[in-house]
Structures are given as C-alpha cells and as structure tokens.
PDB file of C-alpha atoms in Angstrom:
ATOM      1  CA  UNK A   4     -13.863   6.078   8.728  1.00  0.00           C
ATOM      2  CA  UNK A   5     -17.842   6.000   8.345  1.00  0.00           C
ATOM      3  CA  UNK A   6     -17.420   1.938   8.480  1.00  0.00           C
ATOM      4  CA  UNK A   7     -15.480   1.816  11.417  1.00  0.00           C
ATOM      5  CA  UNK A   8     -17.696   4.146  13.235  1.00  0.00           C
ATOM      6  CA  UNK A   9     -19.953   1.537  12.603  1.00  0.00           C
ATOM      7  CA  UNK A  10     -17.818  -0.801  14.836  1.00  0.00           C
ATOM      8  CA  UNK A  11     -16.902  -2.812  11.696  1.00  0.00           C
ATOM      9  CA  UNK A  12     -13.331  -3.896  11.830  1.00  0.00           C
ATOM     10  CA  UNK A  13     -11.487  -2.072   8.594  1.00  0.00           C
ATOM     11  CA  UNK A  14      -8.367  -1.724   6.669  1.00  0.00           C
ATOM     12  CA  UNK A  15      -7.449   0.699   4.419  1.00  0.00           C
ATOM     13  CA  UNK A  16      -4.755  -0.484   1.520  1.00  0.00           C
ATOM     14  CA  UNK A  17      -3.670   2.493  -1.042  1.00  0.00           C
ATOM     15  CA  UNK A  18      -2.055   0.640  -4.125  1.00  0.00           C
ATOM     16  CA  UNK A  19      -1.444   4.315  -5.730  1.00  0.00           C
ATOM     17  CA  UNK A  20       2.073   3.098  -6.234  1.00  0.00           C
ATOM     18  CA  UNK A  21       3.203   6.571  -8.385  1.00  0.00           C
ATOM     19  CA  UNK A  22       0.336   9.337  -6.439  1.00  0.00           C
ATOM     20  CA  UNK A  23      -0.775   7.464  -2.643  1.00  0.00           C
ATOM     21  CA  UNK A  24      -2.943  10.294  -0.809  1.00  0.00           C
ATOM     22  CA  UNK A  25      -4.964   8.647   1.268  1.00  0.00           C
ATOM     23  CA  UNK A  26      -2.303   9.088   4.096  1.00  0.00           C
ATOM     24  CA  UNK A  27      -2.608  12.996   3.524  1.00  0.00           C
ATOM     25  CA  UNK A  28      -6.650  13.177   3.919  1.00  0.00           C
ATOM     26  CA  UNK A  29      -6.493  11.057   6.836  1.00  0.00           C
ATOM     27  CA  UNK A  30      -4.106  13.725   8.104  1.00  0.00           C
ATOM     28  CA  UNK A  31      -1.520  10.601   8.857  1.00  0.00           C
ATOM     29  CA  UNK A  32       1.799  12.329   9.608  1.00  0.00           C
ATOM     30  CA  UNK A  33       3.952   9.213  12.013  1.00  0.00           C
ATOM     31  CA  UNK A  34       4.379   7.124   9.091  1.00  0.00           C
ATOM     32  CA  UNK A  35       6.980   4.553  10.334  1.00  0.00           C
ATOM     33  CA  UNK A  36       6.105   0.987   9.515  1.00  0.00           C
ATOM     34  CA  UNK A  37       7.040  -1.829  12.349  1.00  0.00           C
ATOM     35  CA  UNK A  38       7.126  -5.650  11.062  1.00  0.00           C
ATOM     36  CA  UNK A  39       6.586  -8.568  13.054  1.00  0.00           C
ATOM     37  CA  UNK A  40       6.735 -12.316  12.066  1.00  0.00           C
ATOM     38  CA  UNK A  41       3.467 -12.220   9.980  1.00  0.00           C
ATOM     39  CA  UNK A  42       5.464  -9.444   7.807  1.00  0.00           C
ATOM     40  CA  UNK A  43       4.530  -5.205   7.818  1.00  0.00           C
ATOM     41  CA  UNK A  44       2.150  -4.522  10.358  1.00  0.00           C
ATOM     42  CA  UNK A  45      -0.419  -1.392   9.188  1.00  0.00           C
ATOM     43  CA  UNK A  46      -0.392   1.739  10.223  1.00  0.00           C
ATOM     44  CA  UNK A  47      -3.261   2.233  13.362  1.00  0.00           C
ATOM     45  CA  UNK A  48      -5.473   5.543  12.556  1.00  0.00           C
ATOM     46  CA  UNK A  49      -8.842   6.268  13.958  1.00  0.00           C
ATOM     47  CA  UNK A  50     -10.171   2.747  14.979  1.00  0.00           C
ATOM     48  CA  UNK A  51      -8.784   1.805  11.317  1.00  0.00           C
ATOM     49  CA  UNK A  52      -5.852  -0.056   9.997  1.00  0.00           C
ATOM     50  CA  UNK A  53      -3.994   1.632   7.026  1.00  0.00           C
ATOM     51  CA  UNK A  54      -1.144   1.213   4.758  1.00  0.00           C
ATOM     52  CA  UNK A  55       0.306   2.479   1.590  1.00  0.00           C
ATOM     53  CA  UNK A  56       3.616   2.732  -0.187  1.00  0.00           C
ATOM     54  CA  UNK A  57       4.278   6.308   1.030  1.00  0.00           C
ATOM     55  CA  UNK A  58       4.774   4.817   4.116  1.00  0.00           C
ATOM     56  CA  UNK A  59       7.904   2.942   3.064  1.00  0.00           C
ATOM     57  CA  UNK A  60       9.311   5.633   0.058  1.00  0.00           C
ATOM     58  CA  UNK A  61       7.548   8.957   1.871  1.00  0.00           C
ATOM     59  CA  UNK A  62       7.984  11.932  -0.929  1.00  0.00           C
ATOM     60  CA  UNK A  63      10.191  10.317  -2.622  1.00  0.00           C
ATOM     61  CA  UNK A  64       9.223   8.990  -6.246  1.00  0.00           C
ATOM     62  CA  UNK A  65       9.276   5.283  -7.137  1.00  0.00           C
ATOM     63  CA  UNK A  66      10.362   5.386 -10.620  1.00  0.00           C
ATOM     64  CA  UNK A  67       9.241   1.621 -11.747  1.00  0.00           C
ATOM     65  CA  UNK A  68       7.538  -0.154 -14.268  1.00  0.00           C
ATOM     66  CA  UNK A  69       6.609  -2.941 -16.052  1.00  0.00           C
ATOM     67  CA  UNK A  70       7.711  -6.097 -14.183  1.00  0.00           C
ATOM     68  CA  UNK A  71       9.304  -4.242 -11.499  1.00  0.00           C
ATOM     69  CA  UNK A  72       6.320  -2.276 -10.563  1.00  0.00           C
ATOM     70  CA  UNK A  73       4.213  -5.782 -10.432  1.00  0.00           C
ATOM     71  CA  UNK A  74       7.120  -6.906  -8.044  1.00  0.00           C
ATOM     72  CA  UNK A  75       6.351  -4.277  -5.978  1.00  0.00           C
ATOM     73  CA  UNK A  76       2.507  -4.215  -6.073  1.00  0.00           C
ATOM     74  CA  UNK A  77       2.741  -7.994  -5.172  1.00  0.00           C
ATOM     75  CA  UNK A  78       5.001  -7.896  -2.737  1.00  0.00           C
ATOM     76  CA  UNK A  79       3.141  -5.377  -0.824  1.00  0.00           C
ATOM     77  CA  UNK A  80      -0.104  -7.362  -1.183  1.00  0.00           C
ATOM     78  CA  UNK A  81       1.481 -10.245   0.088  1.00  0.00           C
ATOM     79  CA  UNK A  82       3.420  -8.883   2.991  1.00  0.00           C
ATOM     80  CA  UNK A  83       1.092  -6.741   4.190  1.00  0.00           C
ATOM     81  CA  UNK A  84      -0.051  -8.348   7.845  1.00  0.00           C
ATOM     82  CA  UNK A  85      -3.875  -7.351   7.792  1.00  0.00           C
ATOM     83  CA  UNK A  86      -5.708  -9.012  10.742  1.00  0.00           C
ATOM     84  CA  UNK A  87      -9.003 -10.200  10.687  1.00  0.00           C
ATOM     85  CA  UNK A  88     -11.117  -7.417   9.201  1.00  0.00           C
ATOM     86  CA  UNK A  89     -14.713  -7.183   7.786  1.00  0.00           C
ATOM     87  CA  UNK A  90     -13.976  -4.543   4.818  1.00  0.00           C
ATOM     88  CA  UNK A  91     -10.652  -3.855   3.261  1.00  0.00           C
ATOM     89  CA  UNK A  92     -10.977  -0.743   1.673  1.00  0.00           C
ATOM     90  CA  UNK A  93      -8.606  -1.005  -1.829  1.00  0.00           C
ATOM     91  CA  UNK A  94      -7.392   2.737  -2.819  1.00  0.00           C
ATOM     92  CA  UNK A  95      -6.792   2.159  -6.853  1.00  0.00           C
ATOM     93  CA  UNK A  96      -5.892   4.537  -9.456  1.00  0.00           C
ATOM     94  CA  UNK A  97      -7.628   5.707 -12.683  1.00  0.00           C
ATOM     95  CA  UNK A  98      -7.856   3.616 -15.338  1.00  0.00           C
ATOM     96  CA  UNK A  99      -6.433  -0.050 -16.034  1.00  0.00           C
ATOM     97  CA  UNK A 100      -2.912  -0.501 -14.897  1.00  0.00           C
ATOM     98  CA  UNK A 101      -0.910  -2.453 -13.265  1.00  0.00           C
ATOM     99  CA  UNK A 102      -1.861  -1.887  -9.447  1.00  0.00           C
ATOM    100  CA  UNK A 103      -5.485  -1.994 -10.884  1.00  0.00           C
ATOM    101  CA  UNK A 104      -5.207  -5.341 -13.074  1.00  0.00           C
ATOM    102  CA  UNK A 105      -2.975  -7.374 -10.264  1.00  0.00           C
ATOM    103  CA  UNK A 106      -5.669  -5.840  -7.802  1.00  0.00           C
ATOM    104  CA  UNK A 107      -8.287  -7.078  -9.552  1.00  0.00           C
ATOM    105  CA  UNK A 108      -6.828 -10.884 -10.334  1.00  0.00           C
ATOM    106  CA  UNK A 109      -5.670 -11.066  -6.717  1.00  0.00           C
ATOM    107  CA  UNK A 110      -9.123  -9.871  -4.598  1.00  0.00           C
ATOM    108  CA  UNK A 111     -11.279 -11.480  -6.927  1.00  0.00           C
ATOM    109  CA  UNK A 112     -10.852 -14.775  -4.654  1.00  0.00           C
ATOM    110  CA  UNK A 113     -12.651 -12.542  -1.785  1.00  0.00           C
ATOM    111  CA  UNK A 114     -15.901 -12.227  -1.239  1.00  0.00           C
ATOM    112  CA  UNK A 115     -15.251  -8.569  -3.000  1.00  0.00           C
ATOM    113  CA  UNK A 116     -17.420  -5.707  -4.440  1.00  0.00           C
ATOM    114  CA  UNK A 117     -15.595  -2.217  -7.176  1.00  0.00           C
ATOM    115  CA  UNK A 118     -17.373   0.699  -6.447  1.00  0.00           C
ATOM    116  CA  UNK A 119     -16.346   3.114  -9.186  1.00  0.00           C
ATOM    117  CA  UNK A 120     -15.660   6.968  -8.631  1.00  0.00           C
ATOM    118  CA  UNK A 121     -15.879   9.253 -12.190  1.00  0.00           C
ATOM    119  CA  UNK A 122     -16.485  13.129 -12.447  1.00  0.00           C
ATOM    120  CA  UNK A 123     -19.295  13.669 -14.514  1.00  0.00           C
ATOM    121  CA  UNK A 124     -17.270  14.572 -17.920  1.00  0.00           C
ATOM    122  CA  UNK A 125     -16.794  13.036 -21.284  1.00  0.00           C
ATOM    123  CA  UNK A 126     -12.493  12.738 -20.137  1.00  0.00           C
ATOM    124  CA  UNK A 127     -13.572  10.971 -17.468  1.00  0.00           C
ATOM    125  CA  UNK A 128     -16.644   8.621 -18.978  1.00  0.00           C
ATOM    126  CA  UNK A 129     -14.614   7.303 -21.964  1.00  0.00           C
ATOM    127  CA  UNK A 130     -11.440   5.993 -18.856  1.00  0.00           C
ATOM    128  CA  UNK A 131     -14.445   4.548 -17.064  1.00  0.00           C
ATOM    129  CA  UNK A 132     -15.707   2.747 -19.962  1.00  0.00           C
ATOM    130  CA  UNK A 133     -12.280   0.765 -20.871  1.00  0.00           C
ATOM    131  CA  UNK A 134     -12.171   0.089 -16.878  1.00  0.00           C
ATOM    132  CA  UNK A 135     -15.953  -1.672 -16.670  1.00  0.00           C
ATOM    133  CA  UNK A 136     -14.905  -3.555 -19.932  1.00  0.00           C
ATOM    134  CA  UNK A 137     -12.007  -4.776 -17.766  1.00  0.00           C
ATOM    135  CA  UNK A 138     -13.563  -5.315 -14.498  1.00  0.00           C
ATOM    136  CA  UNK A 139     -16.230  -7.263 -16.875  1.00  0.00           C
ATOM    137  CA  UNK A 140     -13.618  -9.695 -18.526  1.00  0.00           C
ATOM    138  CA  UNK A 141     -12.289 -10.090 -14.697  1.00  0.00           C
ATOM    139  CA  UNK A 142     -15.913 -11.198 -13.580  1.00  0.00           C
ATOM    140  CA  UNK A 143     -15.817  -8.845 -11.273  1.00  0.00           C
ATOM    141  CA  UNK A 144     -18.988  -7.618  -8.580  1.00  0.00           C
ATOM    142  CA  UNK A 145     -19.674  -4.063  -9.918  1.00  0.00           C
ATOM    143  CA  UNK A 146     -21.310  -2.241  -6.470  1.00  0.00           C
ATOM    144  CA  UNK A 147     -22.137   0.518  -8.546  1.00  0.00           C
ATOM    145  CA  UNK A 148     -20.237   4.276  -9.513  1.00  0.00           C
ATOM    146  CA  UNK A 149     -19.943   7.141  -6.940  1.00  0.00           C
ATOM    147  CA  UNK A 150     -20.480  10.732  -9.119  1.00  0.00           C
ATOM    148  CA  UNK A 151     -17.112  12.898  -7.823  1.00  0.00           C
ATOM    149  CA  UNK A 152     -17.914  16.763  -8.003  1.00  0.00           C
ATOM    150  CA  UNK A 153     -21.220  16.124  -9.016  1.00  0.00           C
ATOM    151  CA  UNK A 154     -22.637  20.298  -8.632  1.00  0.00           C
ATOM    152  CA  UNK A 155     -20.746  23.399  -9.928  1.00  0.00           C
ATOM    153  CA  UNK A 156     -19.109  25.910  -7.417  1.00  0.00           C
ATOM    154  CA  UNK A 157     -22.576  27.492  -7.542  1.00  0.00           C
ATOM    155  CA  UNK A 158     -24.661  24.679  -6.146  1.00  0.00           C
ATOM    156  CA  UNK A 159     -26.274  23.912  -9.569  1.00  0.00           C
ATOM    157  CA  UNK A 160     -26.371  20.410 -11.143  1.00  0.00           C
ATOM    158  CA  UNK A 161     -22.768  19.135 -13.035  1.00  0.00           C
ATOM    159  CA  UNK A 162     -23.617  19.768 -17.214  1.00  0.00           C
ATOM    160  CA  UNK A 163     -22.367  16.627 -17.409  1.00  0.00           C
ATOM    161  CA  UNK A 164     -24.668  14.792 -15.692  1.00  0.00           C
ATOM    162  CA  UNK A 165     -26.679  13.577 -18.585  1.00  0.00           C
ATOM    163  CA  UNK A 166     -23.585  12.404 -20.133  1.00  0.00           C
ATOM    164  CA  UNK A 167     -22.983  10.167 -17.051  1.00  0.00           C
ATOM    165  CA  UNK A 168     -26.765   9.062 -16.818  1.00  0.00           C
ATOM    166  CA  UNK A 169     -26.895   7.833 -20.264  1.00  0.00           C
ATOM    167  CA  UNK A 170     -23.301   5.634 -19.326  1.00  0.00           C
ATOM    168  CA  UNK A 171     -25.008   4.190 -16.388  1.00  0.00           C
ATOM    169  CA  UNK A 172     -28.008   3.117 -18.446  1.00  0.00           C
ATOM    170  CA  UNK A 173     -26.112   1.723 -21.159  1.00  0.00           C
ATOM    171  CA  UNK A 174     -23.942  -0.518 -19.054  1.00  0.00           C
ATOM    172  CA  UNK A 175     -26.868  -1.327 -16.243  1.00  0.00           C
ATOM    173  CA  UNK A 176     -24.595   0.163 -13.462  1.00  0.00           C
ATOM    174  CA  UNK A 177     -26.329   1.769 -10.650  1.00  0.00           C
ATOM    175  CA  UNK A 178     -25.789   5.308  -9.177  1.00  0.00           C
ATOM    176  CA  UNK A 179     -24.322   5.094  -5.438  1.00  0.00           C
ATOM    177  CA  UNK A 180     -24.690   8.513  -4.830  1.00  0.00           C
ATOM    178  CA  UNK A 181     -23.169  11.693  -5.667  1.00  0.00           C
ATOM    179  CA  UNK A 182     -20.390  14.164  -3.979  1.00  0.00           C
ATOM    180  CA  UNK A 183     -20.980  17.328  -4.701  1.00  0.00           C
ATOM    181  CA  UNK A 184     -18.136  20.228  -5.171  1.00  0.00           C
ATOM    182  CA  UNK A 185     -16.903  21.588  -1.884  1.00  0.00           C
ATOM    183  CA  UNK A 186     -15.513  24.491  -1.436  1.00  0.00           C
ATOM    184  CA  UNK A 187     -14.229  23.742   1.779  1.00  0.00           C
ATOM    185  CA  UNK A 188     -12.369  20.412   1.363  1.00  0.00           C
ATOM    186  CA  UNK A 189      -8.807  22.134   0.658  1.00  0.00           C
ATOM    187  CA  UNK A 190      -9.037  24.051   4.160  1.00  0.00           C
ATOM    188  CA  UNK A 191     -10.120  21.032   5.820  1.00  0.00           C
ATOM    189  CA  UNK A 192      -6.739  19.009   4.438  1.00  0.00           C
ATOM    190  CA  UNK A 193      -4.673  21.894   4.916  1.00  0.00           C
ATOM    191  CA  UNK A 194      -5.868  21.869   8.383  1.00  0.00           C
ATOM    192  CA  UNK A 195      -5.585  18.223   9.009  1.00  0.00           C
ATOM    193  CA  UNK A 196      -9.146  18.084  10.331  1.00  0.00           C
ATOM    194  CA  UNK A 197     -11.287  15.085   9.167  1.00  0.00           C
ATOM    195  CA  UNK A 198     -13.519  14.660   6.027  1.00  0.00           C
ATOM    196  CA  UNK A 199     -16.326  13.382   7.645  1.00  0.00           C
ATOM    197  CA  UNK A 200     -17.025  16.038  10.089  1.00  0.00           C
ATOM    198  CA  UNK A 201     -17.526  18.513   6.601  1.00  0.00           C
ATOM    199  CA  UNK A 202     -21.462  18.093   6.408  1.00  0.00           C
ATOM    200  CA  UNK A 203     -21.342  18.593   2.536  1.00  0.00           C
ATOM    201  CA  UNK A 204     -18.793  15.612   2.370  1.00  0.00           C
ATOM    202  CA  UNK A 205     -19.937  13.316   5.183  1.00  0.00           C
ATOM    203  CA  UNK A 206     -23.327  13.421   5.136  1.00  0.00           C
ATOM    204  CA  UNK A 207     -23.658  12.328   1.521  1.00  0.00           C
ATOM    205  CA  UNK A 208     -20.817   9.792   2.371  1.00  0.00           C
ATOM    206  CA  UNK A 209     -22.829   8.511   5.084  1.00  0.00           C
ATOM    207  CA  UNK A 210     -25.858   7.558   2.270  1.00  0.00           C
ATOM    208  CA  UNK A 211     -22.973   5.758  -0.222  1.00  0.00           C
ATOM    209  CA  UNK A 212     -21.507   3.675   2.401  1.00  0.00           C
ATOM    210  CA  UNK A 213     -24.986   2.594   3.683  1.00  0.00           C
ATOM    211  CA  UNK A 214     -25.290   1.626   0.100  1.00  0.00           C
ATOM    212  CA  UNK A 215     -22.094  -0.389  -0.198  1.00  0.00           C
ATOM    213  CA  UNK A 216     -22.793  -2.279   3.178  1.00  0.00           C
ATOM    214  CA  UNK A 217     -26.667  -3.476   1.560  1.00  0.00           C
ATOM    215  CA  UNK A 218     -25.082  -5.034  -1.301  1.00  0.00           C
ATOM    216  CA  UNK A 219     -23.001  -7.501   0.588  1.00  0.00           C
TER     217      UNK A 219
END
C-alpha cells in the first residue's frame, strides 16, 4: 500500500500455500477470481493488484506436499496474469520450503531484491540463519532484515535485540528498520481498517519502504 501511494504500479502475490493472510490485513472480503485469455486475472484492492491461493480454496485447507505442492506453487506462478508492474511484492513463509525454494529459483531471473522479517529471538535467529545460507547458495540480492515486534508491550527495547545485532554483523546484513509491538494491530484487523493509517505501524513502514525503493 505505501508503494502504490507512491503512484508505483504494484502487485501483491502471497505464496503462503498452507497459512495466506495477506487477504485478511488488507481487509479483502470479494474474493472471486475472473480469468481471461492471459490466464487468472488478480484481485484489484486499493490502487494494488493482489492474489493468493485463498482466493481459489478460501478456508478450506490444501492438504499437499511434496511434488504436488510444487505443482501447485508453479502453476500459480505461471498462470497468474500480472500486468506490467514496477514491484511485485512476494508474501513467503518462514523458513526454506517449497513455496520459498521454487520462489527463489523462479524470481531470481528478475531484477529482484529478499527483504527478510525475524522477531528478535534466538527461535527465530537460528530459522533465519538456514534461510540466508539458502538465499546465499541461490545468489540471491539480500535488501536487508526488517526487526518484527522489535519493543515489549511496555515501550522498552526487545531483550533480544543484541542477539539479532550480533546476527546482522556476522553475516554483513543491514538493518531496514524495526516494527515495534502494537497493541492496537488486532482491533485494527478485527475492524477491517487499514495498517497504514496505525501511526505506530505506518509511520515506521513508511522509513523501510523508503529503504527498499534506494536499493534498486
């Protein structure tokens, strides 16, 4: 949303295959897909283009795996009819699985950037470590890590910060910025209103996508 507001012509593609949520924060309830010759057209949402597979299973879970669950990562890669668009935003789950690896092998071609999102805890670090390995072996363009839930309910500093400072250092990734814990964000979602107009959340935002945009 903070890129298109910027007049820049984005898409939004969740490959959550098992958990997609980006439909519920965008408050996205009319969900039905229409295809045209080029193949499924994306959903239009605040001056953005969006899909994601809970627009084609809605609650329903998609019990697949292994080759199956490549089928239908790839297939929705491929048929998806994105028109000419200066970001495509790629919605990926934690940690190094299928949607994430076929992802990866398939935008690497673009002229692409993986901006990485970790809480600042040891759980978290030791996924994030196994995923820059990968995304290292891929050759792909690290932008940098975004610090999820960065302060305590309290407003004080995340203990774990130093713990996710000394990760940074040792593999030479840079700090995007941080989100801090906010209280807020459930009523917000609950209320369908959007992210960005939450100060705590959008302002902060507003400094990481700046970021994102200078290192293209």
């Amino acid at each position: 949303l903070s890129l298109s507001r910027k007049n820049y012509n984005v898409g939004l593609f969740d490959l959550d295959i098992h958990g997609p949520t980006s439909h519920i924060i965008l408050g996205i309830e009319e969900s039905k897909l229409k295809s045209s010759k080029r193949g499924l057209e994306p959903l239009q949402h605040n001056n953005m283009k969006v899909m994601s597979i809970a627009f084609l299973i809605g609650d329903n879970p998609l019990p697949v795996f292994g080759n199956a669950k490549s089928s239908v990562i790839s297939d929705l890669i491929s048929n998806t009819a994105w028109e000419e668009l200066d970001y495509l935003i790629v919605d990926l789950p934690p940690g190094t699985g299928d949607e994430v690896v076929l992802a990866l092998r398939v935008f690497k071609q673009t002229n692409h950037g993986f901006a990485i999102v970790a809480t600042p805890s040891v759980l978290s670090i030791s996924v994030v470590q196994r995923l820059v390995e990968l995304l290292r072996d891929e050759k792909i363009n690290i932008l940098g890590l975004i610090e999820n839930i960065a302060t305590l309910p309290d407003g004080t500093p995340h203990p774990g910060d130093r713990v996710l400072a000394e990760f940074l250092a040792k593999n030479d990734i840079r700090l995007l910025g941080k989100i801090p814990y906010i209280r807020e964000l459930e009523e917000y979602l609950l209320e369908k209103r959007e992210l960005t107009g939450l100060e705590k959340f959008g302002k902060p935002l507003q400094s990481i996508v700046e970021e994102i945009i200078r290192s293209f």
